[in-house]
Amino acid sequence: HISSFQGESEEKEKDTNSEILVANFSNIYASDLLPTRNGEELTDQFLLEVVEILLNYIKKAYDGKSKVLDFHHPHQLLEGLEGFSLELHDQPEPLEQILVDCRDTLKYGVKTGHPRYFNQLSSGLDIVGLAGEWLSATANTNMFTYEIAPVFVVMEEILLKKMHEMVGWGEMEADGIFSPGGTISNLYSVLVARYKRFPEIKTKGMAALPHIALFVSEHSHYSVKKAAAVLGIGTDNVIAVKCDERGKMIPSDLEAKILKVKRQGHIPLYVSATAGTTVYGAFDPLDNIADICEKYGLWMHVDVMLFRTIFGLSPRANSVTWNPHKLMGVPLQCSAFLVCEKGLLQACNQMCAGYLFQPDKQYDTTYDTGDKTIQCGRHVDVFKLWLMWKAKGTRGFEILINKSLELAEYLYKKLNSRENFELVFDAEPELTNVCFWYIPPNLRRIPNGPEREKLLHQVAPKIKARMIEEGMTMVSYQPHGDKVNFFRMVFSNPATRKSDVDFLLEEIERLGKDL
């Protein structure tokens, strides 16, 4: 399994300690690696090859001259590309092919760490966070009990306490859990709010409950509707509250809709406010919403993109979703659900499985956090955030976020100065979101009206299609309410510079000038 040296006589003359054995992976298989006996050397060499692949990829991702993606259609990937086949076989393939597959998987994927990748908010590639992800995968443990994840469980408690302080709950007996993304964190908020008001739901189900209603802004994330569907509440019982032109929830409309639900004999249960909406980056008036929730006895949840270190967050919320994998740049996935009442998560979700949560262990079993969750297996998402916080400090995250805010301001000013671009709303960005249309020269000659709107709706998708084919940058688009398709630029990548913003605008003009 090891390639030979250039000659037996020469080999004997060498100092044994200076010999370098180079693996020929064409006839080495996974079965030759650890835990196979004497598999240490081959394991070292294989993993070093993998690290080399990853390092080369990282360097390319940071190289602004490289492509963001090498696009291929699904049928091309299914058919196979230059020796890269996704098909699976009964017999094992040599590690040489496995290394090729590792390279090609990255080659044909999207470089979300590239400074010109703007397609989603979760972008960038933090090196310390990456190291944390590698270590978490190596540990390969589960977060349900202290006995198998002692360090990680204590890390989670420390981080949750830090988050509680930043929300503004101070010394209150708050609680929380890390979850698989913001959608699940928002689901927890509905789950816990319903249990707090109607604890009988846990044993008797929805049949024992009155007709309940949830309230969200019309600009809120779709995950609350999804939670209503999953939890048996029903999407028809998620009431959309009107927003102003900037995308902020209108408190008077919230109160009017709560009163309407009450008149119908239904129970208004829960309001989800947003601190940084997905599309516009708007901040709902949290204190006004809190006043209404307190007046009518509703649970107040806040879906948060950014915290009080920059803008301020009302501590009057009953629960909060915080996603460090967004503006804080933590590698996916990393989301936390925070709740101001200690013990509520445990009471809502615990099932007391005897094979995991024995009460007579030799340590403090309150650190067995698995019964607070709706999961059993739970990935270690906390370590990469903890490690990044160690490396950056709170101040480092503030600097990172401020840079993204400055880039959003730079783009806003650039768009105002270019005649072929038009802002969706003419207001300085509150967050890192900037929404705009590109108006091709041919379209500028057409007066405002349905015909122009119809044609403008087609511009962003056509430019995006050309953009993906060329692969030099990526940005998302969508319609919103009565607004036809527009580009949504959102900054979170620490590698992005003003020159990358300039490149994007020039690329949009180049790709769309003939439309």
Tab-separated table of C-alpha atoms in Angstrom, residues 71-413:
chain	number	residue	atom	x	y	z
A	71	PHE	CA	-22.530	26.636	-12.366
A	72	HIS	CA	-23.972	23.419	-13.797
A	73	HIS	CA	-27.594	22.391	-14.162
A	74	PRO	CA	-28.940	19.503	-12.037
A	75	HIS	CA	-29.041	17.097	-14.987
A	76	GLN	CA	-25.321	17.722	-15.597
A	77	LEU	CA	-24.446	16.837	-12.022
A	78	LEU	CA	-26.631	13.721	-12.244
A	79	GLU	CA	-24.940	12.624	-15.458
A	80	GLY	CA	-21.433	13.177	-14.050
A	81	LEU	CA	-18.748	15.770	-14.719
A	82	GLU	CA	-15.152	14.971	-15.714
A	83	GLY	CA	-14.771	11.967	-13.448
A	84	PHE	CA	-17.011	13.329	-10.705
A	85	SER	CA	-19.960	10.985	-10.286
A	86	LEU	CA	-22.591	11.210	-7.568
A	87	GLU	CA	-23.692	7.611	-8.077
A	88	LEU	CA	-23.146	5.131	-5.227
A	89	HIS	CA	-21.873	1.565	-5.682
A	90	ASP	CA	-21.857	-1.679	-3.746
A	91	GLN	CA	-18.055	-1.988	-3.761
A	92	PRO	CA	-15.723	0.508	-2.052
A	93	GLU	CA	-13.722	2.977	-4.097
A	94	PRO	CA	-10.058	3.788	-3.330
A	95	LEU	CA	-9.151	6.834	-1.301
A	96	GLU	CA	-7.637	8.427	-4.400
A	97	GLN	CA	-11.176	8.705	-5.790
A	98	ILE	CA	-12.463	9.889	-2.430
A	99	LEU	CA	-9.954	12.762	-2.483
A	100	VAL	CA	-10.992	13.634	-6.041
A	101	ASP	CA	-14.620	13.638	-4.883
A	102	CYS	CA	-13.724	15.985	-2.015
A	103	ARG	CA	-12.066	18.431	-4.426
A	104	ASP	CA	-14.902	18.262	-6.946
A	105	THR	CA	-17.612	18.680	-4.327
A	106	LEU	CA	-16.046	21.989	-3.395
A	107	LYS	CA	-15.252	22.850	-7.017
A	108	TYR	CA	-18.869	22.637	-8.179
A	109	GLY	CA	-20.336	24.198	-5.047
A	110	VAL	CA	-20.822	27.864	-4.186
A	111	LYS	CA	-18.048	29.773	-2.391
A	112	THR	CA	-20.172	31.438	0.275
A	113	GLY	CA	-17.010	32.906	1.815
A	114	HIS	CA	-16.190	34.766	-1.421
A	115	PRO	CA	-16.175	38.567	-0.941
A	116	ARG	CA	-18.632	38.923	-3.867
A	117	TYR	CA	-21.184	36.395	-2.594
A	118	PHE	CA	-24.215	38.432	-1.479
A	119	ASN	CA	-26.965	35.899	-2.098
A	120	GLN	CA	-27.921	35.222	1.527
A	121	LEU	CA	-27.233	36.807	4.883
A	122	SER	CA	-25.299	33.774	6.150
A	123	SER	CA	-22.076	34.394	4.259
A	124	GLY	CA	-18.386	34.725	4.953
A	125	LEU	CA	-15.904	32.217	6.279
A	126	ASP	CA	-14.510	32.824	9.756
A	127	ILE	CA	-11.288	30.870	10.246
A	128	VAL	CA	-11.634	30.507	14.023
A	129	GLY	CA	-15.257	29.429	13.593
A	130	LEU	CA	-14.110	26.902	11.010
A	131	ALA	CA	-11.584	25.522	13.493
A	132	GLY	CA	-14.414	25.220	16.014
A	133	GLU	CA	-16.528	23.274	13.528
A	134	TRP	CA	-13.651	20.887	12.832
A	135	LEU	CA	-13.131	20.280	16.543
A	136	SER	CA	-16.850	19.743	17.123
A	137	ALA	CA	-16.968	17.160	14.321
A	138	THR	CA	-13.889	15.425	15.730
A	139	ALA	CA	-15.439	15.224	19.199
A	140	ASN	CA	-18.636	13.883	17.570
A	141	THR	CA	-20.648	13.901	20.761
A	142	ASN	CA	-24.230	14.695	21.638
A	143	MET	CA	-25.533	17.575	23.731
A	144	PHE	CA	-28.267	15.698	25.587
A	145	THR	CA	-26.342	14.858	28.781
A	146	TYR	CA	-23.466	16.310	30.783
A	147	GLU	CA	-21.831	12.903	31.093
A	148	ILE	CA	-21.004	12.713	27.375
A	149	ALA	CA	-20.543	16.436	26.625
A	150	PRO	CA	-19.370	18.020	29.896
A	151	VAL	CA	-17.329	20.914	28.495
A	152	PHE	CA	-19.807	21.738	25.742
A	153	VAL	CA	-22.801	21.727	28.099
A	154	VAL	CA	-21.106	24.178	30.482
A	155	MET	CA	-20.064	26.337	27.494
A	156	GLU	CA	-23.707	26.478	26.432
A	157	GLU	CA	-24.791	27.641	29.877
A	158	ILE	CA	-22.125	30.372	29.902
A	159	LEU	CA	-23.091	31.594	26.435
A	160	LEU	CA	-26.804	31.581	27.224
A	161	LYS	CA	-26.147	33.652	30.342
A	162	LYS	CA	-24.145	36.126	28.235
A	163	MET	CA	-26.994	36.337	25.736
A	164	HIS	CA	-29.549	36.873	28.490
A	165	GLU	CA	-27.527	39.823	29.764
A	166	MET	CA	-27.364	41.322	26.263
A	167	VAL	CA	-31.115	40.958	25.803
A	168	GLY	CA	-31.461	42.961	29.003
A	169	TRP	CA	-32.842	40.310	31.326
A	170	GLY	CA	-29.952	40.849	33.713
A	171	GLU	CA	-30.099	38.634	36.790
A	172	MET	CA	-33.514	37.205	35.971
A	173	GLU	CA	-33.904	33.456	36.034
A	174	ALA	CA	-33.834	33.041	32.261
A	175	ASP	CA	-33.269	29.895	30.222
A	176	GLY	CA	-32.587	28.799	26.667
A	177	ILE	CA	-31.273	26.196	24.278
A	178	PHE	CA	-29.252	26.093	21.058
A	179	SER	CA	-31.331	24.786	18.172
A	180	PRO	CA	-30.935	23.759	14.517
A	181	GLY	CA	-31.640	27.173	12.999
A	182	GLY	CA	-33.919	30.164	13.431
A	183	THR	CA	-37.011	28.363	12.172
A	184	ILE	CA	-36.773	25.812	14.997
A	185	SER	CA	-36.030	28.572	17.523
A	186	ASN	CA	-39.190	30.375	16.428
A	187	LEU	CA	-41.101	27.088	16.666
A	188	TYR	CA	-39.895	26.794	20.276
A	189	SER	CA	-41.329	30.249	20.970
A	190	VAL	CA	-44.831	29.235	19.831
A	191	LEU	CA	-44.548	25.863	21.577
A	192	VAL	CA	-43.556	27.409	24.917
A	193	ALA	CA	-46.061	30.278	24.689
A	194	ARG	CA	-48.889	27.817	24.089
A	195	TYR	CA	-47.755	25.554	26.963
A	196	LYS	CA	-47.481	28.513	29.358
A	197	ARG	CA	-51.110	29.509	28.686
A	198	PHE	CA	-52.520	25.997	28.215
A	199	PRO	CA	-50.309	23.366	29.933
A	200	GLU	CA	-52.936	20.714	29.226
A	201	ILE	CA	-51.863	20.781	25.555
A	202	LYS	CA	-48.982	18.449	26.413
A	203	THR	CA	-51.200	15.546	27.414
A	204	LYS	CA	-54.606	16.252	25.881
A	205	GLY	CA	-53.676	17.806	22.560
A	206	MET	CA	-55.310	20.551	20.506
A	207	ALA	CA	-58.815	19.154	21.016
A	208	ALA	CA	-58.716	20.446	24.609
A	209	LEU	CA	-57.850	24.011	23.603
A	210	PRO	CA	-59.948	26.956	22.469
A	211	HIS	CA	-59.389	28.578	19.080
A	212	ILE	CA	-56.074	30.476	19.394
A	213	ALA	CA	-54.461	33.109	17.168
A	214	LEU	CA	-50.900	34.244	16.544
A	215	PHE	CA	-49.897	37.694	15.259
A	216	VAL	CA	-46.950	38.494	13.001
A	217	SER	CA	-45.904	41.450	10.899
A	218	GLU	CA	-46.595	41.159	7.188
A	219	HIS	CA	-42.813	41.457	6.765
A	220	SER	CA	-42.003	38.708	9.264
A	221	HIS	CA	-40.151	35.496	8.500
A	222	TYR	CA	-42.324	32.673	7.186
A	223	SER	CA	-41.149	30.359	9.982
A	224	VAL	CA	-43.962	31.397	12.350
A	225	LYS	CA	-46.530	30.207	9.807
A	226	LYS	CA	-44.556	26.995	9.448
A	227	ALA	CA	-44.573	26.552	13.224
A	228	ALA	CA	-48.352	27.026	13.253
A	229	ALA	CA	-48.704	24.306	10.622
A	230	VAL	CA	-46.392	21.900	12.464
A	231	LEU	CA	-48.001	22.481	15.882
A	232	GLY	CA	-51.561	22.014	14.671
A	233	ILE	CA	-52.583	25.647	15.123
A	234	GLY	CA	-53.060	26.185	11.398
A	235	THR	CA	-51.734	28.893	9.107
A	236	ASP	CA	-55.188	30.511	8.872
A	237	ASN	CA	-54.798	31.420	12.526
A	238	VAL	CA	-51.592	33.385	11.931
A	239	ILE	CA	-52.791	36.985	11.551
A	240	ALA	CA	-50.638	39.360	9.474
A	241	VAL	CA	-50.303	42.856	10.931
A	242	LYS	CA	-49.823	45.779	8.555
A	243	CYS	CA	-46.471	47.547	8.259
A	244	ASP	CA	-45.538	51.080	7.316
A	245	GLU	CA	-43.557	51.947	4.184
A	246	ARG	CA	-40.293	51.148	5.958
A	247	GLY	CA	-41.499	47.671	6.889
A	248	LYS	CA	-42.173	48.265	10.596
A	249	MET	CA	-45.206	46.725	12.301
A	250	ILE	CA	-47.974	49.276	12.952
A	251	PRO	CA	-48.999	48.959	16.641
A	252	SER	CA	-52.498	50.376	16.090
A	253	ASP	CA	-53.215	47.671	13.500
A	254	LEU	CA	-51.923	45.008	15.894
A	255	GLU	CA	-54.282	46.191	18.618
A	256	ALA	CA	-57.211	46.385	16.195
A	257	LYS	CA	-56.619	42.802	15.048
A	258	ILE	CA	-56.300	41.521	18.607
A	259	LEU	CA	-59.677	43.102	19.454
A	260	LYS	CA	-61.222	41.612	16.308
A	261	VAL	CA	-60.045	38.121	17.280
A	262	LYS	CA	-61.466	38.601	20.789
A	263	ARG	CA	-64.839	39.694	19.351
A	264	GLN	CA	-64.887	36.471	17.317
A	265	GLY	CA	-64.593	34.520	20.563
A	266	HIS	CA	-61.030	33.365	19.874
A	267	ILE	CA	-57.978	33.643	22.113
A	268	PRO	CA	-55.142	35.977	21.038
A	269	LEU	CA	-52.050	34.181	22.308
A	270	TYR	CA	-48.776	35.372	20.823
A	271	VAL	CA	-47.075	38.199	18.932
A	272	SER	CA	-43.821	37.808	17.004
A	273	ALA	CA	-41.980	41.102	16.569
A	274	THR	CA	-38.817	41.464	14.495
A	275	ALA	CA	-35.572	43.312	15.148
A	276	GLY	CA	-34.203	43.349	11.610
A	277	THR	CA	-36.656	41.945	9.050
A	278	THR	CA	-35.463	39.538	6.377
A	279	VAL	CA	-36.046	41.728	3.336
A	280	TYR	CA	-36.030	45.379	4.416
A	281	GLY	CA	-33.954	45.026	7.593
A	282	ALA	CA	-36.609	46.945	9.553
A	283	PHE	CA	-36.955	47.115	13.340
A	284	ASP	CA	-40.452	46.849	14.756
A	285	PRO	CA	-41.397	49.332	17.554
A	286	LEU	CA	-40.707	46.844	20.348
A	287	ASP	CA	-41.752	48.945	23.334
A	288	ASN	CA	-45.108	49.847	21.760
A	289	ILE	CA	-45.715	46.190	20.936
A	290	ALA	CA	-44.740	45.212	24.490
A	291	ASP	CA	-47.319	47.670	25.853
A	292	ILE	CA	-50.047	46.001	23.782
A	293	CYS	CA	-48.935	42.488	24.760
A	294	GLU	CA	-49.033	43.410	28.442
A	295	LYS	CA	-52.426	45.093	28.061
A	296	TYR	CA	-54.078	42.023	26.518
A	297	GLY	CA	-51.976	39.282	28.112
A	298	LEU	CA	-50.167	38.044	24.984
A	299	TRP	CA	-46.787	36.350	24.833
A	300	MET	CA	-44.220	38.611	23.134
A	301	HIS	CA	-41.502	36.981	21.053
A	302	VAL	CA	-38.733	38.889	19.254
A	303	ASP	CA	-36.975	37.432	16.233
A	304	VAL	CA	-33.643	39.218	16.373
A	305	MET	CA	-30.961	39.879	13.800
A	306	LEU	CA	-29.009	42.486	15.745
A	307	PHE	CA	-28.617	43.329	19.427
A	308	ARG	CA	-28.432	46.263	21.777
A	309	THR	CA	-24.681	46.710	21.241
A	310	ILE	CA	-25.762	48.637	18.143
A	311	PHE	CA	-29.495	49.435	18.264
A	312	GLY	CA	-31.044	48.368	21.552
A	313	LEU	CA	-33.471	45.565	22.355
A	314	SER	CA	-36.450	45.635	24.661
A	315	PRO	CA	-35.953	43.372	27.702
A	316	ARG	CA	-39.750	43.140	27.978
A	317	ALA	CA	-39.923	40.209	25.551
A	318	ASN	CA	-40.956	36.808	26.902
A	319	SER	CA	-38.700	35.028	24.422
A	320	VAL	CA	-36.069	35.771	21.789
A	321	THR	CA	-34.563	34.053	18.764
A	322	TRP	CA	-30.927	34.958	18.143
A	323	ASN	CA	-29.005	33.571	15.144
A	324	PRO	CA	-25.218	34.043	15.484
A	325	HIS	CA	-24.786	32.407	12.068
A	326	LYS	CA	-26.067	35.626	10.527
A	327	LEU	CA	-24.381	38.963	11.255
A	328	MET	CA	-21.939	37.497	13.784
A	329	GLY	CA	-20.505	35.291	11.033
A	330	VAL	CA	-20.558	31.971	12.921
A	331	PRO	CA	-20.483	28.980	10.533
A	332	LEU	CA	-23.882	27.419	9.897
A	333	GLN	CA	-25.726	26.385	11.887
A	334	CYS	CA	-25.855	28.358	15.125
A	335	SER	CA	-29.152	29.551	16.596
A	336	ALA	CA	-30.347	30.108	20.149
A	337	PHE	CA	-33.824	30.247	21.641
A	338	LEU	CA	-33.945	32.345	24.820
A	339	VAL	CA	-36.844	32.456	27.275
A	340	CYS	CA	-37.174	34.682	30.330
A	341	GLU	CA	-38.750	32.034	32.597
A	342	LYS	CA	-36.553	29.301	34.050
A	343	GLY	CA	-38.028	25.790	33.960
A	344	LEU	CA	-40.597	26.454	31.238
A	345	LEU	CA	-38.640	24.707	28.486
A	346	GLN	CA	-38.116	21.689	30.739
A	347	ALA	CA	-41.774	21.442	31.770
A	348	CYS	CA	-42.967	21.864	28.190
A	349	ASN	CA	-40.712	19.259	26.597
A	350	GLN	CA	-39.490	16.748	29.163
A	351	MET	CA	-40.340	13.061	28.744
A	352	CYS	CA	-37.961	11.675	31.408
A	353	ALA	CA	-36.482	8.904	29.249
A	354	GLY	CA	-34.951	6.501	31.768
A	355	TYR	CA	-32.110	5.399	29.506
A	356	LEU	CA	-30.743	8.967	29.305
A	357	PHE	CA	-31.979	11.117	32.158
A	358	GLN	CA	-31.467	9.009	35.282
A	359	PRO	CA	-32.083	11.150	38.413
A	360	ASP	CA	-29.506	9.275	40.557
A	361	LYS	CA	-26.316	10.193	38.655
A	362	GLN	CA	-23.259	11.288	40.639
A	363	TYR	CA	-23.338	14.871	39.303
A	364	ASP	CA	-25.867	17.718	39.225
A	365	THR	CA	-28.384	16.404	36.694
A	366	THR	CA	-29.773	19.860	35.959
A	367	TYR	CA	-26.894	19.950	33.472
A	368	ASP	CA	-28.560	17.158	31.472
A	369	THR	CA	-30.182	19.562	29.037
A	370	GLY	CA	-31.602	17.067	26.559
A	371	ASP	CA	-35.074	16.981	28.100
A	372	LYS	CA	-35.501	20.721	27.498
A	373	THR	CA	-35.466	20.150	23.751
A	374	ILE	CA	-37.782	18.650	21.142
A	375	GLN	CA	-34.783	16.733	19.815
A	376	CYS	CA	-32.934	13.735	21.141
A	377	GLY	CA	-29.704	13.936	19.166
A	378	ARG	CA	-28.372	17.509	19.241
A	379	HIS	CA	-25.285	18.702	17.379
A	380	VAL	CA	-22.609	20.718	19.180
A	381	ASP	CA	-23.316	24.176	17.717
A	382	VAL	CA	-22.048	26.074	20.726
A	383	PHE	CA	-18.289	25.529	20.521
A	384	LYS	CA	-17.604	27.515	17.351
A	385	LEU	CA	-19.472	30.527	18.807
A	386	TRP	CA	-17.660	30.211	22.136
A	387	LEU	CA	-14.292	29.971	20.381
A	388	MET	CA	-15.034	32.981	18.152
A	389	TRP	CA	-16.151	35.018	21.177
A	390	LYS	CA	-12.865	34.102	22.864
A	391	ALA	CA	-10.911	35.154	19.779
A	392	LYS	CA	-12.803	38.401	19.007
A	393	GLY	CA	-14.349	39.504	22.271
A	394	THR	CA	-17.678	41.332	22.286
A	395	ARG	CA	-15.890	44.361	20.871
A	396	GLY	CA	-14.664	42.331	17.900
A	397	PHE	CA	-18.220	41.365	16.952
A	398	GLU	CA	-19.254	45.023	17.172
A	399	ILE	CA	-16.445	45.989	14.796
A	400	LEU	CA	-17.488	43.227	12.403
A	401	ILE	CA	-21.132	44.322	12.389
A	402	ASN	CA	-20.243	48.011	12.072
A	403	LYS	CA	-18.218	47.234	8.952
A	404	SER	CA	-21.263	45.588	7.363
A	405	LEU	CA	-23.411	48.581	8.308
A	406	GLU	CA	-20.868	50.924	6.706
A	407	LEU	CA	-20.940	48.902	3.483
A	408	ALA	CA	-24.734	49.119	3.411
A	409	GLU	CA	-24.492	52.892	3.799
A	410	TYR	CA	-21.889	53.014	1.013
A	411	LEU	CA	-24.149	51.048	-1.349
A	412	TYR	CA	-27.136	53.246	-0.484
A	413	LYS	CA	-25.200	56.379	-1.431
